[in-house]
């Protein structure tokens, strides 16, 4: 199948074609990269937009259960939902946070849902590019909502928030001391904090935790583009399926307000600019990652460590090598 | 004067030649860069080593007074002292934390001292390279101690600690609440914390502040290479010239211990490697800073922001331009 055919099938909403196309954009082979570029250019003309929802939460907050319940609620409304993952640990473990589809058994069988595990990549930059391309393919395939899941570690929240229209932080009920455990930078990214497990014995704790985070959010600078009350903290129960429709209502209200104000488009433009700059920088630095460059870096590094060459002189030599190579 | 002559004068301890050579390494002109490389290679053979002491402290802690008193104490012992500055703000303000030599009037008139203001550079990376080269020139000129001063903001402490053998943090007496104001990362860099202004009305507060910081330092992981008791907190009074000799004694004891254990040399090797890698990365990214590259980035960025080009496609185009250019 050529890329035009594959592209047309995607535009018709064919999930198999979509899965195949994502495999293509995940490939590092240069012929695959070139086909992927053609494909993305082909489907990019559709002009379709989904709501891109970033979702971060550390293991144990009930993220899979939330995604399943939330996704089922959306598909029950006739919406089509895609779930992608950015997993910074997959490079090391070879595993994937969405690798086990049985985690979301009901959703994975739903005709209106599409679940894609995180690719095993060597670095977060590679994962980011492929995830953005997978999002573009899902949008072209007509998905209404694309959920981009990540675990709460390191740089991955920044990556996901820079490719999302809305960013959600899923938290578990906890004592007041643990509020400090959420880094200020992560709090500042969140459009909504959802305190999960507001059920059974944990219900009261969840309500208290939610109030604590609502208080913390009020201390952050108000975003001029957003209506009063955002960023917002709410309780949900993924297990009992409580609060999900309310959360979805708030997400719709926030995104409508951002569309009306023009922020939505401005934000997508700024994100595109961000990724353009990131990719240029990453591609320049990737010249250091070839085996030839690495062995030259190692050779020069040894001279530097021994004091035979100054860091600057060695760097000049390395740069000459890169230009010649 | 050619670089060999200039180099020989530096090796003879000529302060004017040193000042002139530092001006040369601070220049961005490519012919100057090339002369600077020759000069550094010429004087680098001396094999002389000074004790490189990094010193950070926010405005108001009495840094200038401390450097003057500490420097005078060292020169009184027959030691030669150079003072350099890394000032991340100089790029914006055009000013310099050491620009006004009258701040250290006595020390600047001392034959055994050499004070050099921070150069006005466009970015911290450039300041770092030139400061390292200035350190190398001071060492070749036979200075026993090179003090590298910085203000406590942003990345500048990391830069200075990566070019120092010892790193000191100068603090003012303060209430217990302000202990939090020192970032953990900065605390972890410090080999010694000196609480200044332990004189007059502030003496008791300084003693208490010192105890607080000593407690905080004990909570940090002990460095296996250092003797018991380090990192250490002490009180000093730059105005009354108290505690300076004790602090110097501790600095000598720590550096002797590091020399004996082999850590000193290993650390200098690791620092050289760090700067080598930093410079290679910075030089690669500098290709984006030419006016031609910037205008192409701007042109492509506009297409990306409008949605006419994907970030990846634009990045590929940009990379082709850089290779061709």
Coordinates of N, CA and C in Angstrom, one line a residue, chain A residues 33 37 129 132-133 265 268-273 275-277 279-288 296-298 300-302 304-307 309-316 318-319 322-323, chain B residues 33 37 129 132-133 265 268-273 275-277 279-288 296-298 300-302 304-307 309-316 318-319 322-323:
Chain A
X33 N 11.0 7.1 7.5 CA 10.9 8.5 7.9 C 10.4 9.3 6.7
X37 N 6.8 11.3 6.4 CA 6.7 12.7 6.0 C 5.6 12.9 5.0
X129 N 8.6 13.5 19.3 CA 8.3 13.6 17.8 C 7.2 12.6 17.4
X132 N 3.7 13.3 18.7 CA 3.1 14.4 18.0 C 2.6 13.9 16.7
X133 N 3.4 13.1 16.0 CA 2.9 12.6 14.7 C 1.8 11.6 14.8
X265 N -6.0 28.8 19.2 CA -5.2 28.9 18.0 C -3.8 29.4 18.3
X268 N -1.8 26.7 19.9 CA -1.3 25.7 19.0 C -0.2 26.2 18.1
X269 N -0.3 27.4 17.7 CA 0.8 28.0 16.9 C 2.1 28.1 17.8
X270 N 2.0 28.5 19.0 CA 3.2 28.6 19.9 C 3.8 27.2 20.1
X271 N 2.9 26.2 20.3 CA 3.4 24.8 20.5 C 4.2 24.4 19.2
X272 N 3.6 24.7 18.1 CA 4.3 24.2 16.8 C 5.6 24.9 16.7
X273 N 5.7 26.2 17.1 CA 7.0 26.9 17.1 C 7.9 26.3 18.1
X275 N 8.1 23.2 19.1 CA 8.6 21.9 18.6 C 9.5 22.0 17.5
X276 N 9.2 23.0 16.6 CA 10.2 23.3 15.5 C 11.5 23.6 16.1
X277 N 11.6 24.5 17.1 CA 12.9 24.9 17.7 C 13.6 23.7 18.4
X279 N 13.2 20.6 17.7 CA 13.7 19.6 16.7 C 14.9 20.0 16.1
X280 N 15.0 21.3 15.8 CA 16.3 21.8 15.1 C 17.4 21.6 16.1
X281 N 17.2 21.9 17.4 CA 18.3 21.8 18.4 C 18.7 20.3 18.6
X282 N 17.6 19.5 18.7 CA 17.9 18.0 18.9 C 18.6 17.5 17.7
X283 N 18.3 17.9 16.5 CA 18.9 17.3 15.3 C 20.4 17.8 15.2
X284 N 20.6 19.0 15.6 CA 22.0 19.4 15.6 C 22.8 18.6 16.6
X285 N 22.3 18.4 17.8 CA 23.0 17.7 18.9 C 23.1 16.2 18.5
X286 N 22.2 15.7 17.7 CA 22.2 14.3 17.3 C 23.5 14.0 16.5
X287 N 24.1 15.0 15.9 CA 25.3 14.7 15.2 C 26.4 14.2 16.1
X288 N 26.2 14.4 17.4 CA 27.2 13.9 18.4 C 26.9 12.4 18.8
X296 N 35.2 9.8 18.5 CA 36.0 11.0 18.5 C 35.9 11.8 19.8
X297 N 34.7 11.9 20.3 CA 34.4 12.6 21.6 C 35.2 11.9 22.7
X298 N 35.2 10.6 22.7 CA 35.9 9.8 23.7 C 37.4 10.0 23.6
X300 N 39.1 12.5 22.2 CA 39.4 13.9 22.6 C 39.2 14.1 24.1
X301 N 38.1 13.5 24.6 CA 37.8 13.6 26.0 C 39.0 13.0 26.9
X302 N 39.6 12.0 26.4 CA 40.7 11.4 27.2 C 41.9 12.3 27.2
X304 N 41.7 15.5 27.0 CA 41.3 16.6 27.9 C 41.4 16.2 29.4
X305 N 41.0 15.0 29.7 CA 41.0 14.6 31.1 C 42.5 14.4 31.6
X306 N 43.4 14.1 30.6 CA 44.8 13.9 31.0 C 45.5 15.3 31.0
X307 N 44.8 16.3 30.5 CA 45.4 17.7 30.5 C 46.3 17.9 29.3
X309 N 45.1 18.4 26.3 CA 44.4 19.4 25.4 C 43.5 20.2 26.4
X310 N 43.3 21.5 26.1 CA 42.4 22.3 26.8 C 41.0 21.9 26.3
X311 N 40.0 22.1 27.2 CA 38.6 21.8 26.7 C 38.2 22.6 25.4
X312 N 38.7 23.8 25.4 CA 38.3 24.7 24.2 C 39.0 24.1 22.9
X313 N 40.3 23.8 23.1 CA 41.0 23.3 21.9 C 40.4 22.0 21.4
X314 N 40.1 21.1 22.4 CA 39.5 19.8 22.0 C 38.1 20.1 21.3
X315 N 37.3 21.0 21.9 CA 36.0 21.3 21.3 C 36.2 21.9 19.8
X316 N 37.2 22.7 19.6 CA 37.4 23.2 18.3 C 37.7 22.1 17.3
X318 N 36.9 18.9 17.6 CA 35.6 18.2 17.5 C 34.7 18.8 16.4
X319 N 34.6 20.1 16.5 CA 33.7 20.8 15.6 C 34.2 20.7 14.2
X322 N 33.2 17.4 12.9 CA 31.8 17.3 12.5 C 31.5 18.0 11.2
X323 N 32.1 19.1 11.0 CA 31.9 19.8 9.7 C 32.4 19.0 8.5
Chain B
X33 N 40.7 35.2 18.8 CA 40.5 33.9 19.3 C 41.6 33.0 19.0
X37 N 44.2 31.2 21.5 CA 44.5 29.7 21.6 C 46.0 29.5 21.6
X129 N 33.6 30.3 29.3 CA 34.8 30.0 28.5 C 35.9 31.0 28.8
X132 N 37.3 30.7 32.4 CA 38.2 29.5 32.5 C 39.5 29.9 31.9
X133 N 39.5 30.6 30.8 CA 40.8 31.0 30.2 C 41.5 32.0 31.0
X265 N 42.9 15.8 41.6 CA 43.2 15.6 40.1 C 42.0 15.0 39.4
X268 N 39.6 17.8 38.7 CA 40.0 18.7 37.6 C 39.8 18.0 36.3
X269 N 40.1 16.7 36.2 CA 39.8 16.0 34.9 C 38.4 16.0 34.6
X270 N 37.5 15.7 35.6 CA 36.1 15.6 35.3 C 35.6 17.0 34.9
X271 N 36.1 18.1 35.5 CA 35.7 19.4 35.1 C 36.1 19.7 33.7
X272 N 37.3 19.3 33.3 CA 37.8 19.6 31.9 C 36.9 18.8 30.9
X273 N 36.5 17.6 31.3 CA 35.6 16.8 30.4 C 34.3 17.5 30.3
X275 N 33.6 20.7 30.6 CA 33.7 21.9 29.8 C 33.9 21.6 28.3
X276 N 34.6 20.5 28.0 CA 34.8 20.1 26.7 C 33.4 19.7 26.1
X277 N 32.6 19.0 26.8 CA 31.3 18.6 26.2 C 30.3 19.8 26.1
X279 N 31.2 22.9 25.6 CA 31.7 23.7 24.5 C 31.3 23.1 23.1
X280 N 31.4 21.8 23.0 CA 31.0 21.2 21.7 C 29.5 21.5 21.5
X281 N 28.7 21.2 22.5 CA 27.2 21.5 22.4 C 26.9 22.9 22.1
X282 N 27.6 23.8 22.8 CA 27.3 25.2 22.6 C 27.7 25.7 21.2
X283 N 28.9 25.1 20.7 CA 29.3 25.5 19.4 C 28.4 25.0 18.3
X284 N 27.8 23.8 18.5 CA 26.9 23.3 17.5 C 25.6 24.2 17.5
X285 N 25.1 24.5 18.7 CA 23.9 25.4 18.8 C 24.2 26.8 18.3
X286 N 25.5 27.2 18.4 CA 25.8 28.6 17.9 C 25.5 28.7 16.4
X287 N 25.5 27.6 15.7 CA 25.2 27.7 14.3 C 23.8 28.3 14.0
X288 N 23.0 28.3 15.0 CA 21.6 28.8 14.9 C 21.6 30.3 15.2
X296 N 16.4 32.5 8.6 CA 15.7 31.3 8.1 C 14.8 30.7 9.2
X297 N 15.3 30.7 10.4 CA 14.5 30.1 11.5 C 13.2 30.9 11.6
X298 N 13.3 32.3 11.5 CA 12.1 33.1 11.6 C 11.1 32.8 10.4
X300 N 10.9 30.1 8.5 CA 10.2 28.7 8.7 C 9.3 28.7 9.9
X301 N 9.7 29.4 11.0 CA 8.8 29.5 12.1 C 7.5 30.1 11.8
X302 N 7.4 31.1 10.9 CA 6.2 31.7 10.6 C 5.3 30.7 9.8
X304 N 5.4 27.5 10.2 CA 5.0 26.5 11.2 C 3.8 27.1 12.1
X305 N 3.9 28.3 12.5 CA 2.9 28.9 13.3 C 1.6 29.1 12.6
X306 N 1.7 29.3 11.2 CA 0.5 29.4 10.4 C -0.1 28.0 10.1
X307 N 0.6 26.9 10.4 CA 0.2 25.6 10.1 C 0.5 25.2 8.7
X309 N 3.5 24.4 7.5 CA 4.5 23.4 7.6 C 4.4 22.7 9.0
X310 N 4.7 21.4 9.0 CA 4.7 20.7 10.3 C 6.1 21.1 11.0
X311 N 6.1 21.1 12.3 CA 7.4 21.4 13.0 C 8.5 20.5 12.5
X312 N 8.2 19.2 12.2 CA 9.3 18.3 11.8 C 9.8 18.6 10.4
X313 N 8.8 18.9 9.5 CA 9.2 19.2 8.1 C 10.0 20.5 8.1
X314 N 9.6 21.5 8.9 CA 10.4 22.7 8.9 C 11.8 22.5 9.5
X315 N 11.9 21.6 10.5 CA 13.2 21.3 11.1 C 14.1 20.7 10.1
X316 N 13.5 19.7 9.3 CA 14.3 19.1 8.3 C 14.9 20.1 7.3
X318 N 15.4 23.3 7.8 CA 16.4 24.1 8.5 C 17.7 23.4 8.6
X319 N 17.7 22.1 8.9 CA 18.9 21.3 9.0 C 19.6 21.2 7.6
X322 N 21.5 24.4 7.2 CA 22.7 24.5 8.0 C 23.8 23.7 7.4
X323 N 23.5 22.6 6.9 CA 24.5 21.7 6.3 C 25.1 22.4 5.0

